[in-house]
Amino acid sequence: MSSPPPPSIPPDSQSDPRTILGACQMIENLCARLYSEFARAHAADFEAHFVWNKTAEEELNHAQQIAMALRLSHGKGLEPNIDLGRAHATIAMLRSSLRAARAKPPSVVDALRTALTFEEHLSQFHLEEATVIDDPAMKALFRAMQAADRQHVEMLRALLSRRVPAAAT
């Protein structure tokens, strides 16, 4: 049995595609902010700074793509298969990670491990979003975001393996 919706979310919006995709858009924006924070904290490390900025820009692009999908579709043909509670839990984790990074910036290795956790999670989100969208163009959009998240994972893992060779295994 799933938990009841948070008090700020009316029960009838729990399955509303616009509400769910709005939460997914928030996740993308928060990831971008977290990665920008990592870039700021590691500005002196050219390679890490580049990776964080690139990934942050791509997450912002994902958020803009979701916003465009919502505007163009008016919510029609969108039936994302995402549990809103799970999306809100991800938002809470991202906000917590962002607060922690601002209070005490993590090392590059710790930041990479945090980002890998989120990117692997986001890739699954995009797969679930794409599986129940009727519109072929929208389905392609979310599959492209999933592919981009897989590329983020590969890029982050490669950097992690260069920093901690045993981490690659």
GROMACS .gro file of N, CA and C in nm:
model
  507
    1MET      N    1   0.084  -0.118   0.000
    1MET     CA    2   0.000   0.000   0.000
    1MET      C    3   0.088   0.124   0.000
    2SER      N    4   0.056   0.220  -0.087
    2SER     CA    5   0.137   0.341  -0.094
    2SER      C    6   0.096   0.438   0.015
    3SER      N    7   0.189   0.526   0.048
    3SER     CA    8   0.162   0.623   0.152
    3SER      C    9   0.070   0.731   0.099
    4PRO      N   10  -0.003   0.799   0.188
    4PRO     CA   11  -0.092   0.905   0.142
    4PRO      C   12  -0.010   1.021   0.087
    5PRO      N   13  -0.073   1.102   0.001
    5PRO     CA   14   0.000   1.214  -0.057
    5PRO      C   15   0.039   1.315   0.050
    6PRO      N   16   0.149   1.389   0.026
    6PRO     CA   17   0.183   1.495   0.119
    6PRO      C   18   0.068   1.594   0.129
    7PRO      N   19   0.050   1.659   0.244
    7PRO     CA   20  -0.064   1.748   0.262
    7PRO      C   21  -0.073   1.861   0.161
    8SER      N   22   0.040   1.905   0.106
    8SER     CA   23   0.038   2.017   0.012
    8SER      C   24  -0.006   1.977  -0.128
    9ILE      N   25  -0.023   1.848  -0.152
    9ILE     CA   26  -0.061   1.800  -0.285
    9ILE      C   27  -0.201   1.741  -0.278
   10PRO      N   28  -0.298   1.804  -0.345
   10PRO     CA   29  -0.433   1.749  -0.342
   10PRO      C   30  -0.435   1.608  -0.398
   11PRO      N   31  -0.515   1.517  -0.336
   11PRO     CA   32  -0.518   1.379  -0.382
   11PRO      C   33  -0.550   1.363  -0.530
   12ASP      N   34  -0.635   1.450  -0.586
   12ASP     CA   35  -0.671   1.437  -0.726
   12ASP      C   36  -0.556   1.472  -0.820
   13SER      N   37  -0.452   1.538  -0.769
   13SER     CA   38  -0.338   1.572  -0.856
   13SER      C   39  -0.230   1.465  -0.852
   14GLN      N   40  -0.248   1.362  -0.769
   14GLN     CA   41  -0.148   1.256  -0.757
   14GLN      C   42  -0.123   1.186  -0.890
   15SER      N   43  -0.223   1.178  -0.974
   15SER     CA   44  -0.206   1.110  -1.102
   15SER      C   45  -0.213   1.208  -1.219
   16ASP      N   46  -0.220   1.337  -1.191
   16ASP     CA   47  -0.225   1.436  -1.297
   16ASP      C   48  -0.089   1.445  -1.366
   17PRO      N   49  -0.084   1.418  -1.497
   17PRO     CA   50   0.045   1.421  -1.568
   17PRO      C   51   0.120   1.552  -1.553
   18ARG      N   52   0.048   1.663  -1.550
   18ARG     CA   53   0.114   1.793  -1.539
   18ARG      C   54   0.181   1.809  -1.402
   19THR      N   55   0.116   1.759  -1.299
   19THR     CA   56   0.174   1.767  -1.164
   19THR      C   57   0.298   1.678  -1.156
   20ILE      N   58   0.287   1.559  -1.209
   20ILE     CA   59   0.398   1.464  -1.204
   20ILE      C   60   0.516   1.515  -1.286
   21LEU      N   61   0.490   1.561  -1.407
   21LEU     CA   62   0.599   1.612  -1.490
   21LEU      C   63   0.656   1.742  -1.434
   22GLY      N   64   0.572   1.819  -1.366
   22GLY     CA   65   0.622   1.938  -1.297
   22GLY      C   66   0.723   1.900  -1.189
   23ALA      N   67   0.694   1.790  -1.118
   23ALA     CA   68   0.788   1.741  -1.017
   23ALA      C   69   0.916   1.694  -1.084
   24CYS      N   70   0.903   1.627  -1.199
   24CYS     CA   71   1.023   1.582  -1.273
   24CYS      C   72   1.104   1.702  -1.320
   25GLN      N   73   1.037   1.808  -1.361
   25GLN     CA   74   1.107   1.930  -1.402
   25GLN      C   75   1.183   1.989  -1.283
   26MET      N   76   1.121   1.987  -1.165
   26MET     CA   77   1.187   2.037  -1.044
   26MET      C   78   1.312   1.954  -1.014
   27ILE      N   79   1.303   1.824  -1.031
   27ILE     CA   80   1.419   1.736  -1.009
   27ILE      C   81   1.534   1.775  -1.100
   28GLU      N   82   1.504   1.798  -1.227
   28GLU     CA   83   1.609   1.838  -1.323
   28GLU      C   84   1.671   1.971  -1.282
   29ASN      N   85   1.588   2.067  -1.242
   29ASN     CA   86   1.640   2.197  -1.199
   29ASN      C   87   1.727   2.184  -1.075
   30LEU      N   88   1.685   2.102  -0.979
   30LEU     CA   89   1.763   2.085  -0.857
   30LEU      C   90   1.896   2.015  -0.886
   31CYS      N   91   1.895   1.918  -0.976
   31CYS     CA   92   2.021   1.854  -1.016
   31CYS      C   93   2.115   1.959  -1.076
   32ALA      N   94   2.062   2.044  -1.161
   32ALA     CA   95   2.145   2.148  -1.222
   32ALA      C   96   2.203   2.239  -1.115
   33ARG      N   97   2.123   2.276  -1.016
   33ARG     CA   98   2.173   2.362  -0.909
   33ARG      C   99   2.280   2.291  -0.825
   34LEU      N  100   2.258   2.162  -0.798
   34LEU     CA  101   2.356   2.086  -0.722
   34LEU      C  102   2.488   2.077  -0.798
   35TYR      N  103   2.481   2.046  -0.927
   35TYR     CA  104   2.603   2.034  -1.006
   35TYR      C  105   2.672   2.169  -1.022
   36SER      N  106   2.595   2.276  -1.031
   36SER     CA  107   2.654   2.410  -1.036
   36SER      C  108   2.727   2.440  -0.905
   37GLU      N  109   2.670   2.395  -0.796
   37GLU     CA  110   2.734   2.413  -0.666
   37GLU      C  111   2.865   2.334  -0.660
   38PHE      N  112   2.863   2.212  -0.713
   38PHE     CA  113   2.986   2.133  -0.719
   38PHE      C  114   3.090   2.204  -0.806
   39ALA      N  115   3.046   2.261  -0.918
   39ALA     CA  116   3.139   2.333  -1.007
   39ALA      C  117   3.201   2.452  -0.935
   40ARG      N  118   3.119   2.525  -0.861
   40ARG     CA  119   3.170   2.640  -0.785
   40ARG      C  120   3.273   2.594  -0.682
   41ALA      N  121   3.241   2.484  -0.612
   41ALA     CA  122   3.330   2.434  -0.507
   41ALA      C  123   3.462   2.382  -0.563
   42HIS      N  124   3.459   2.337  -0.688
   42HIS     CA  125   3.580   2.278  -0.748
   42HIS      C  126   3.630   2.360  -0.867
   43ALA      N  127   3.614   2.490  -0.857
   43ALA     CA  128   3.653   2.580  -0.967
   43ALA      C  129   3.802   2.569  -1.000
   44ALA      N  130   3.884   2.536  -0.903
   44ALA     CA  131   4.027   2.527  -0.927
   44ALA      C  132   4.068   2.396  -0.995
   45ASP      N  133   3.976   2.302  -1.002
   45ASP     CA  134   4.004   2.171  -1.063
   45ASP      C  135   3.940   2.173  -1.202
   46PHE      N  136   4.022   2.201  -1.305
   46PHE     CA  137   3.969   2.223  -1.439
   46PHE      C  138   3.879   2.109  -1.485
   47GLU      N  139   3.926   1.986  -1.474
   47GLU     CA  140   3.849   1.872  -1.525
   47GLU      C  141   3.716   1.856  -1.452
   48ALA      N  142   3.719   1.859  -1.320
   48ALA     CA  143   3.596   1.844  -1.242
   48ALA      C  144   3.501   1.961  -1.269
   49HIS      N  145   3.557   2.082  -1.273
   49HIS     CA  146   3.476   2.201  -1.299
   49HIS      C  147   3.405   2.189  -1.434
   50PHE      N  148   3.478   2.144  -1.536
   50PHE     CA  149   3.420   2.126  -1.669
   50PHE      C  150   3.305   2.024  -1.665
   51VAL      N  151   3.330   1.910  -1.603
   51VAL     CA  152   3.227   1.804  -1.596
   51VAL      C  153   3.103   1.854  -1.523
   52TRP      N  154   3.123   1.923  -1.411
   52TRP     CA  155   3.006   1.973  -1.335
   52TRP      C  156   2.928   2.075  -1.417
   53ASN      N  157   2.997   2.169  -1.481
   53ASN     CA  158   2.927   2.270  -1.561
   53ASN      C  159   2.853   2.207  -1.678
   54LYS      N  160   2.916   2.116  -1.747
   54LYS     CA  161   2.853   2.049  -1.861
   54LYS      C  162   2.727   1.974  -1.816
   55THR      N  163   2.738   1.901  -1.708
   55THR     CA  164   2.624   1.823  -1.660
   55THR      C  165   2.513   1.915  -1.610
   56ALA      N  166   2.548   2.022  -1.542
   56ALA     CA  167   2.447   2.118  -1.496
   56ALA      C  168   2.371   2.179  -1.613
   57GLU      N  169   2.443   2.218  -1.717
   57GLU     CA  170   2.379   2.276  -1.835
   57GLU      C  171   2.283   2.176  -1.901
   58GLU      N  172   2.324   2.051  -1.906
   58GLU     CA  173   2.238   1.949  -1.967
   58GLU      C  174   2.114   1.923  -1.881
   59GLU      N  175   2.129   1.929  -1.751
   59GLU     CA  176   2.011   1.911  -1.664
   59GLU      C  177   1.914   2.028  -1.680
   60LEU      N  178   1.968   2.148  -1.693
   60LEU     CA  179   1.880   2.264  -1.721
   60LEU      C  180   1.808   2.246  -1.853
   61ASN      N  181   1.877   2.194  -1.951
   61ASN     CA  182   1.816   2.167  -2.081
   61ASN      C  183   1.702   2.066  -2.066
   62HIS      N  184   1.723   1.963  -1.985
   62HIS     CA  185   1.617   1.864  -1.961
   62HIS      C  186   1.495   1.931  -1.899
   63ALA      N  187   1.518   2.018  -1.802
   63ALA     CA  188   1.407   2.089  -1.737
   63ALA      C  189   1.330   2.172  -1.839
   64GLN      N  190   1.403   2.238  -1.929
   64GLN     CA  191   1.338   2.319  -2.032
   64GLN      C  192   1.261   2.231  -2.131
   65GLN      N  193   1.314   2.113  -2.161
   65GLN     CA  194   1.244   2.021  -2.251
   65GLN      C  195   1.113   1.973  -2.188
   66ILE      N  196   1.116   1.944  -2.059
   66ILE     CA  197   0.993   1.902  -1.991
   66ILE      C  198   0.892   2.016  -1.993
   67ALA      N  199   0.938   2.138  -1.967
   67ALA     CA  200   0.848   2.254  -1.970
   67ALA      C  201   0.787   2.271  -2.109
   68MET      N  202   0.868   2.254  -2.212
   68MET     CA  203   0.818   2.265  -2.349
   68MET      C  204   0.716   2.155  -2.378
   69ALA      N  205   0.746   2.033  -2.333
   69ALA     CA  206   0.652   1.922  -2.355
   69ALA      C  207   0.519   1.951  -2.290
   70LEU      N  208   0.522   2.007  -2.171
   70LEU     CA  209   0.398   2.040  -2.101
   70LEU      C  210   0.321   2.150  -2.175
   71ARG      N  211   0.393   2.251  -2.222
   71ARG     CA  212   0.326   2.361  -2.295
   71ARG      C  213   0.266   2.312  -2.425
   72LEU      N  214   0.341   2.234  -2.501
   72LEU     CA  215   0.294   2.191  -2.632
   72LEU      C  216   0.182   2.088  -2.625
   73SER      N  217   0.187   2.004  -2.524
   73SER     CA  218   0.089   1.896  -2.516
   73SER      C  219  -0.036   1.935  -2.440
   74HIS      N  220  -0.027   2.040  -2.360
   74HIS     CA  221  -0.138   2.078  -2.271
   74HIS      C  222  -0.178   1.959  -2.184
   75GLY      N  223  -0.084   1.869  -2.158
   75GLY     CA  224  -0.110   1.752  -2.073
   75GLY      C  225  -0.172   1.636  -2.147
   76LYS      N  226  -0.205   1.652  -2.275
   76LYS     CA  227  -0.269   1.544  -2.351
   76LYS      C  228  -0.163   1.446  -2.402
   77GLY      N  229  -0.195   1.319  -2.397
   77GLY     CA  230  -0.104   1.216  -2.443
   77GLY      C  231   0.008   1.186  -2.345
   78LEU      N  232   0.003   1.249  -2.228
   78LEU     CA  233   0.105   1.227  -2.126
   78LEU      C  234   0.043   1.150  -2.009
   79GLU      N  235   0.092   1.033  -1.987
   79GLU     CA  236   0.049   0.954  -1.872
   79GLU      C  237   0.173   0.894  -1.807
   80PRO      N  238   0.256   0.977  -1.746
   80PRO     CA  239   0.380   0.925  -1.690
   80PRO      C  240   0.352   0.825  -1.578
   81ASN      N  241   0.434   0.724  -1.574
   81ASN     CA  242   0.419   0.614  -1.479
   81ASN      C  243   0.510   0.637  -1.360
   82ILE      N  244   0.502   0.754  -1.301
   82ILE     CA  245   0.589   0.792  -1.190
   82ILE      C  246   0.504   0.809  -1.065
   83ASP      N  247   0.549   0.753  -0.957
   83ASP     CA  248   0.484   0.772  -0.828
   83ASP      C  249   0.522   0.911  -0.777
   84LEU      N  250   0.423   0.995  -0.756
   84LEU     CA  251   0.451   1.132  -0.714
   84LEU      C  252   0.523   1.135  -0.579
   85GLY      N  253   0.492   1.041  -0.492
   85GLY     CA  254   0.562   1.034  -0.364
   85GLY      C  255   0.711   1.009  -0.383
   86ARG      N  256   0.743   0.922  -0.478
   86ARG     CA  257   0.883   0.893  -0.510
   86ARG      C  258   0.951   1.017  -0.568
   87ALA      N  259   0.880   1.088  -0.652
   87ALA     CA  260   0.937   1.211  -0.709
   87ALA      C  261   0.963   1.313  -0.599
   88HIS      N  262   0.870   1.327  -0.506
   88HIS     CA  263   0.888   1.423  -0.397
   88HIS      C  264   1.000   1.379  -0.302
   89ALA      N  265   1.018   1.248  -0.284
   89ALA     CA  266   1.130   1.199  -0.202
   89ALA      C  267   1.262   1.235  -0.269
   90THR      N  268   1.267   1.224  -0.402
   90THR     CA  269   1.388   1.261  -0.476
   90THR      C  270   1.415   1.410  -0.463
   91ILE      N  271   1.310   1.490  -0.472
   91ILE     CA  272   1.324   1.635  -0.454
   91ILE      C  273   1.381   1.666  -0.316
   92ALA      N  274   1.328   1.599  -0.215
   92ALA     CA  275   1.376   1.622  -0.077
   92ALA      C  276   1.524   1.583  -0.064
   93MET      N  277   1.563   1.470  -0.126
   93MET     CA  278   1.704   1.428  -0.119
   93MET      C  279   1.794   1.528  -0.191
   94LEU      N  280   1.748   1.578  -0.305
   94LEU     CA  281   1.828   1.676  -0.379
   94LEU      C  282   1.842   1.806  -0.300
   95ARG      N  283   1.733   1.851  -0.241
   95ARG     CA  284   1.740   1.974  -0.160
   95ARG      C  285   1.836   1.957  -0.043
   96SER      N  286   1.829   1.841   0.021
   96SER     CA  287   1.919   1.813   0.133
   96SER      C  288   2.064   1.810   0.087
   97SER      N  289   2.090   1.746  -0.026
   97SER     CA  290   2.226   1.740  -0.080
   97SER      C  291   2.276   1.879  -0.118
   98LEU      N  292   2.188   1.961  -0.173
   98LEU     CA  293   2.225   2.097  -0.210
   98LEU      C  294   2.259   2.179  -0.086
   99ARG      N  295   2.176   2.169   0.019
   99ARG     CA  296   2.205   2.241   0.144
   99ARG      C  297   2.339   2.195   0.201
  100ALA      N  298   2.362   2.064   0.202
  100ALA     CA  299   2.487   2.009   0.256
  100ALA      C  300   2.607   2.057   0.175
  101ALA      N  301   2.594   2.059   0.042
  101ALA     CA  302   2.705   2.102  -0.043
  101ALA      C  303   2.736   2.250  -0.022
  102ARG      N  304   2.634   2.329   0.005
  102ARG     CA  305   2.657   2.471   0.030
  102ARG      C  306   2.721   2.493   0.166
  103ALA      N  307   2.679   2.414   0.264
  103ALA     CA  308   2.732   2.428   0.400
  103ALA      C  309   2.876   2.380   0.408
  104LYS      N  310   2.903   2.266   0.345
  104LYS     CA  311   3.038   2.208   0.347
  104LYS      C  312   3.060   2.135   0.215
  105PRO      N  313   3.123   2.202   0.120
  105PRO     CA  314   3.142   2.140  -0.012
  105PRO      C  315   3.212   2.004   0.000
  106PRO      N  316   3.159   1.904  -0.068
  106PRO     CA  317   3.221   1.771  -0.063
  106PRO      C  318   3.347   1.767  -0.150
  107SER      N  319   3.429   1.668  -0.125
  107SER     CA  320   3.544   1.646  -0.211
  107SER      C  321   3.493   1.611  -0.351
  108VAL      N  322   3.580   1.616  -0.448
  108VAL     CA  323   3.541   1.579  -0.584
  108VAL      C  324   3.490   1.435  -0.585
  109VAL      N  325   3.558   1.346  -0.517
  109VAL     CA  326   3.519   1.205  -0.516
  109VAL      C  327   3.381   1.187  -0.452
  110ASP      N  328   3.357   1.253  -0.339
  110ASP     CA  329   3.225   1.241  -0.274
  110ASP      C  330   3.116   1.303  -0.361
  111ALA      N  331   3.147   1.416  -0.425
  111ALA     CA  332   3.049   1.479  -0.515
  111ALA      C  333   3.017   1.387  -0.632
  112LEU      N  334   3.120   1.321  -0.686
  112LEU     CA  335   3.097   1.227  -0.797
  112LEU      C  336   3.008   1.112  -0.754
  113ARG      N  337   3.032   1.059  -0.638
  113ARG     CA  338   2.950   0.948  -0.589
  113ARG      C  339   2.805   0.991  -0.568
  114THR      N  340   2.786   1.111  -0.515
  114THR     CA  341   2.650   1.164  -0.498
  114THR      C  342   2.583   1.180  -0.634
  115ALA      N  343   2.653   1.240  -0.728
  115ALA     CA  344   2.596   1.263  -0.861
  115ALA      C  345   2.563   1.132  -0.931
  116LEU      N  346   2.649   1.033  -0.917
  116LEU     CA  347   2.622   0.902  -0.979
  116LEU      C  348   2.493   0.841  -0.925
  117THR      N  349   2.473   0.852  -0.797
  117THR     CA  350   2.349   0.801  -0.737
  117THR      C  351   2.228   0.868  -0.800
  118PHE      N  352   2.232   1.001  -0.810
  118PHE     CA  353   2.119   1.073  -0.868
  118PHE      C  354   2.102   1.043  -1.016
  119GLU      N  355   2.209   1.039  -1.091
  119GLU     CA  356   2.199   1.017  -1.235
  119GLU      C  357   2.143   0.878  -1.267
  120GLU      N  358   2.184   0.778  -1.193
  120GLU     CA  359   2.129   0.644  -1.215
  120GLU      C  360   1.980   0.641  -1.184
  121HIS      N  361   1.940   0.713  -1.081
  121HIS     CA  362   1.799   0.725  -1.044
  121HIS      C  363   1.721   0.799  -1.153
  122LEU      N  364   1.778   0.908  -1.202
  122LEU     CA  365   1.709   0.988  -1.305
  122LEU      C  366   1.692   0.911  -1.435
  123SER      N  367   1.790   0.832  -1.470
  123SER     CA  368   1.779   0.752  -1.592
  123SER      C  369   1.657   0.660  -1.584
  124GLN      N  370   1.634   0.602  -1.468
  124GLN     CA  371   1.516   0.516  -1.449
  124GLN      C  372   1.388   0.598  -1.457
  125PHE      N  373   1.389   0.719  -1.401
  125PHE     CA  374   1.272   0.807  -1.409
  125PHE      C  375   1.234   0.832  -1.554
  126HIS      N  376   1.333   0.866  -1.637
  126HIS     CA  377   1.304   0.898  -1.777
  126HIS      C  378   1.253   0.775  -1.853
  127LEU      N  379   1.305   0.659  -1.819
  127LEU     CA  380   1.255   0.536  -1.881
  127LEU      C  381   1.108   0.516  -1.846
  128GLU      N  382   1.074   0.534  -1.720
  128GLU     CA  383   0.935   0.517  -1.677
  128GLU      C  384   0.845   0.622  -1.739
  129GLU      N  385   0.894   0.746  -1.751
  129GLU     CA  386   0.815   0.851  -1.815
  129GLU      C  387   0.785   0.813  -1.960
  130ALA      N  388   0.885   0.766  -2.031
  130ALA     CA  389   0.872   0.738  -2.174
  130ALA      C  390   0.783   0.617  -2.201
  131THR      N  391   0.777   0.523  -2.111
  131THR     CA  392   0.706   0.399  -2.140
  131THR      C  393   0.556   0.417  -2.151
  132VAL      N  394   0.500   0.522  -2.095
  132VAL     CA  395   0.354   0.537  -2.098
  132VAL      C  396   0.309   0.665  -2.166
  133ILE      N  397   0.395   0.726  -2.243
  133ILE     CA  398   0.357   0.845  -2.318
  133ILE      C  399   0.315   0.801  -2.457
  134ASP      N  400   0.196   0.843  -2.497
  134ASP     CA  401   0.141   0.802  -2.626
  134ASP      C  402   0.205   0.875  -2.744
  135ASP      N  403   0.234   1.002  -2.728
  135ASP     CA  404   0.286   1.083  -2.837
  135ASP      C  405   0.429   1.040  -2.873
  136PRO      N  406   0.451   1.000  -3.000
  136PRO     CA  407   0.585   0.953  -3.039
  136PRO      C  408   0.696   1.056  -3.017
  137ALA      N  409   0.667   1.183  -3.043
  137ALA     CA  410   0.769   1.287  -3.025
  137ALA      C  411   0.803   1.303  -2.877
  138MET      N  412   0.703   1.297  -2.791
  138MET     CA  413   0.726   1.309  -2.647
  138MET      C  414   0.803   1.186  -2.596
  139LYS      N  415   0.766   1.070  -2.645
  139LYS     CA  416   0.834   0.947  -2.606
  139LYS      C  417   0.983   0.957  -2.644
  140ALA      N  418   1.009   1.007  -2.763
  140ALA     CA  419   1.148   1.023  -2.809
  140ALA      C  420   1.223   1.123  -2.720
  141LEU      N  421   1.155   1.228  -2.680
  141LEU     CA  422   1.217   1.329  -2.593
  141LEU      C  423   1.265   1.266  -2.462
  142PHE      N  424   1.178   1.188  -2.397
  142PHE     CA  425   1.215   1.130  -2.269
  142PHE      C  426   1.317   1.017  -2.285
  143ARG      N  427   1.313   0.948  -2.396
  143ARG     CA  428   1.418   0.847  -2.421
  143ARG      C  429   1.553   0.916  -2.443
  144ALA      N  430   1.550   1.031  -2.509
  144ALA     CA  431   1.674   1.106  -2.529
  144ALA      C  432   1.729   1.156  -2.395
  145MET      N  433   1.642   1.198  -2.305
  145MET     CA  434   1.688   1.241  -2.173
  145MET      C  435   1.749   1.123  -2.097
  146GLN      N  436   1.688   1.005  -2.113
  146GLN     CA  437   1.743   0.886  -2.047
  146GLN      C  438   1.882   0.856  -2.103
  147ALA      N  439   1.897   0.866  -2.234
  147ALA     CA  440   2.028   0.841  -2.296
  147ALA      C  441   2.131   0.943  -2.247
  148ALA      N  442   2.089   1.068  -2.232
  148ALA     CA  443   2.180   1.172  -2.181
  148ALA      C  444   2.221   1.140  -2.038
  149ASP      N  445   2.127   1.091  -1.958
  149ASP     CA  446   2.161   1.055  -1.820
  149ASP      C  447   2.260   0.938  -1.818
  150ARG      N  448   2.244   0.844  -1.910
  150ARG     CA  449   2.341   0.734  -1.917
  150ARG      C  450   2.480   0.788  -1.953
  151GLN      N  451   2.483   0.888  -2.043
  151GLN     CA  452   2.611   0.950  -2.078
  151GLN      C  453   2.670   1.023  -1.957
  152HIS      N  454   2.583   1.087  -1.878
  152HIS     CA  455   2.631   1.152  -1.757
  152HIS      C  456   2.696   1.049  -1.665
  153VAL      N  457   2.630   0.935  -1.648
  153VAL     CA  458   2.683   0.830  -1.563
  153VAL      C  459   2.820   0.786  -1.613
  154GLU      N  460   2.832   0.764  -1.743
  154GLU     CA  461   2.961   0.722  -1.801
  154GLU      C  462   3.069   0.828  -1.777
  155MET      N  463   3.035   0.954  -1.799
  155MET     CA  464   3.131   1.063  -1.782
  155MET      C  465   3.173   1.075  -1.634
  156LEU      N  466   3.076   1.066  -1.544
  156LEU     CA  467   3.105   1.077  -1.401
  156LEU      C  468   3.188   0.956  -1.353
  157ARG      N  469   3.153   0.838  -1.401
  157ARG     CA  470   3.230   0.718  -1.363
  157ARG      C  471   3.374   0.727  -1.414
  158ALA      N  472   3.391   0.777  -1.536
  158ALA     CA  473   3.525   0.791  -1.591
  158ALA      C  474   3.609   0.887  -1.507
  159LEU      N  475   3.549   0.998  -1.468
  159LEU     CA  476   3.622   1.094  -1.384
  159LEU      C  477   3.652   1.031  -1.248
  160LEU      N  478   3.555   0.962  -1.192
  160LEU     CA  479   3.577   0.896  -1.063
  160LEU      C  480   3.689   0.793  -1.074
  161SER      N  481   3.692   0.717  -1.181
  161SER     CA  482   3.796   0.615  -1.197
  161SER      C  483   3.935   0.678  -1.213
  162ARG      N  484   3.941   0.799  -1.269
  162ARG     CA  485   4.070   0.866  -1.279
  162ARG      C  486   4.115   0.920  -1.143
  163ARG      N  487   4.019   0.951  -1.059
  163ARG     CA  488   4.051   1.005  -0.925
  163ARG      C  489   4.074   0.894  -0.823
  164VAL      N  490   3.999   0.786  -0.837
  164VAL     CA  491   4.010   0.672  -0.746
  164VAL      C  492   4.009   0.547  -0.834
  165PRO      N  493   4.125   0.503  -0.882
  165PRO     CA  494   4.129   0.390  -0.976
  165PRO      C  495   4.049   0.267  -0.933
  166ALA      N  496   4.045   0.238  -0.804
  166ALA     CA  497   3.970   0.120  -0.757
  166ALA      C  498   3.819   0.141  -0.771
  167ALA      N  499   3.773   0.265  -0.788
  167ALA     CA  500   3.629   0.293  -0.799
  167ALA      C  501   3.571   0.248  -0.931
  168ALA      N  502   3.655   0.225  -1.031
  168ALA     CA  503   3.606   0.186  -1.163
  168ALA      C  504   3.556   0.042  -1.165
  169THR      N  505   3.594  -0.038  -1.067
  169THR     CA  506   3.553  -0.179  -1.068
  169THR      C  507   3.429  -0.201  -0.986
   0.00000   0.00000   0.00000
